[in-house]
CSV table of C-alpha atoms in Angstrom, one decimal:
chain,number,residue,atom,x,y,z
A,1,UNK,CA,0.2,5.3,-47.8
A,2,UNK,CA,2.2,2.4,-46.2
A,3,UNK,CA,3.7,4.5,-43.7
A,4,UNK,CA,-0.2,6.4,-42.8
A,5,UNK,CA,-1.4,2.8,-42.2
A,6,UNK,CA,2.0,2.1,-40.0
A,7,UNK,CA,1.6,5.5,-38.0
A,8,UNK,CA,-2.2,4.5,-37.1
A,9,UNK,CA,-1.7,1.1,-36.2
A,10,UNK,CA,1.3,1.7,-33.7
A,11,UNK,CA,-0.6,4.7,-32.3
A,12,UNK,CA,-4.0,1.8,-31.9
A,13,UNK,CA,-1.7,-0.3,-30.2
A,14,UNK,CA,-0.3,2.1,-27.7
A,15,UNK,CA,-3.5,3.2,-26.1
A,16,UNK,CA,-4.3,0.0,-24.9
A,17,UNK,CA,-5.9,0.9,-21.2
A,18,UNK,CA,-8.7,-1.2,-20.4
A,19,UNK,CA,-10.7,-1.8,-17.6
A,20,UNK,CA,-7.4,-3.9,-15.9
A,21,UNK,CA,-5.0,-0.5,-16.3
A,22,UNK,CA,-7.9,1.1,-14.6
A,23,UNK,CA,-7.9,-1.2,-11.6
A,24,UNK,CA,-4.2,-2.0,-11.3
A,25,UNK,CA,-4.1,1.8,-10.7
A,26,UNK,CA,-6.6,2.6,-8.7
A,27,UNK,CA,-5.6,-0.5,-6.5
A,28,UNK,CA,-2.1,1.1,-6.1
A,29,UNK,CA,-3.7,4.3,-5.0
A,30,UNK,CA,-5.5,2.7,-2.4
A,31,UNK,CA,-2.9,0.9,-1.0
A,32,UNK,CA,-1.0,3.9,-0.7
A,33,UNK,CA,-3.4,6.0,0.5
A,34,UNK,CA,-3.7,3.1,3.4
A,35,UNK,CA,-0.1,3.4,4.1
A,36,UNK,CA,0.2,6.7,4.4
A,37,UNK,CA,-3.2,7.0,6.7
A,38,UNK,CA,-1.1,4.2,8.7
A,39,UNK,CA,2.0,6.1,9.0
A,40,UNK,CA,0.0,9.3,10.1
A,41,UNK,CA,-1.8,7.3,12.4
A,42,UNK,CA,1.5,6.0,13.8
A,43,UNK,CA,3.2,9.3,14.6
A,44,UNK,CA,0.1,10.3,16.0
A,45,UNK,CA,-0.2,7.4,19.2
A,46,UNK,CA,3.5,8.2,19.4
A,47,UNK,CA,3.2,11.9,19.9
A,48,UNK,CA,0.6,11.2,22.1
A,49,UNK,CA,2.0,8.8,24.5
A,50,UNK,CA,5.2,10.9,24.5
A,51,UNK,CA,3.0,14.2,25.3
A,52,UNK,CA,1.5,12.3,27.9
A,53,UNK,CA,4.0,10.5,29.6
A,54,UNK,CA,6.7,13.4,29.6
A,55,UNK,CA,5.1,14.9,32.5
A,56,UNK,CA,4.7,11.8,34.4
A,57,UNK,CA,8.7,11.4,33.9
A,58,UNK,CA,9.8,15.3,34.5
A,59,UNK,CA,7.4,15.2,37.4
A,60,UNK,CA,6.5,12.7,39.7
A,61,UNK,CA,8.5,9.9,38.9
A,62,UNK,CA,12.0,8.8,41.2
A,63,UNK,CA,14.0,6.6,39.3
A,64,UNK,CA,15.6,4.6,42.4
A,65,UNK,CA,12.4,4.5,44.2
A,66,UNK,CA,10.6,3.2,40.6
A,67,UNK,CA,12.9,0.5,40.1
A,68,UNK,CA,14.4,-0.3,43.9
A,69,UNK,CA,11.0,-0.5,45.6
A,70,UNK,CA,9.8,-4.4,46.4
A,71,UNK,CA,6.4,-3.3,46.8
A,72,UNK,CA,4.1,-2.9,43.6
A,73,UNK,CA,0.6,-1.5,45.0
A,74,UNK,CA,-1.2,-0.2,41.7
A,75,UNK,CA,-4.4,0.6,43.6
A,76,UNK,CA,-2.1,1.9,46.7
A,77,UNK,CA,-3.7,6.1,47.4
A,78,UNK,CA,-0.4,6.8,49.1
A,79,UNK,CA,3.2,6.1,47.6
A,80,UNK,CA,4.6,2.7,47.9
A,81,UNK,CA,7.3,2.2,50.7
């Protein structure tokens, strides 16, 4: 009898989720459902600014003209000289 009464008390005290278990853990879910989004996101602008500027660089671009050039004309409809 002494060991029935022991058995149901310790197996009382183990299930002791209450409404804090429940937001702890749904709180750490969250959070990493927000870093993984922010991860994703992440690789995403980077494989997009790489997709986008690796035809600019195989392309167009002349290193020694890029960075020996004084002039800087942005708006310029003809190449810089």
């Amino acid at each position: 009898m002494l060991t029935e009464r022991v058995q149901l008390s310790t197996s009382i005290d183990l299930d002791h989720r209450g409404r804090d278990w429940y937001t702890d853990k749904a709180v750490t879910f969250l959070v990493f459902v927000g870093g993984i989004s922010a991860i994703v996101l992440i690789i995403g602008i980077f494989v997009f600014i790489t997709k986008e500027g690796l035809g600019f660089i195989a392309g167009s671009l002349d290193v020694r003209e890029f960075f020996g050039s004084l002039a800087w004309r942005p708006t310029s409809p003809t190449k810089p000289t």
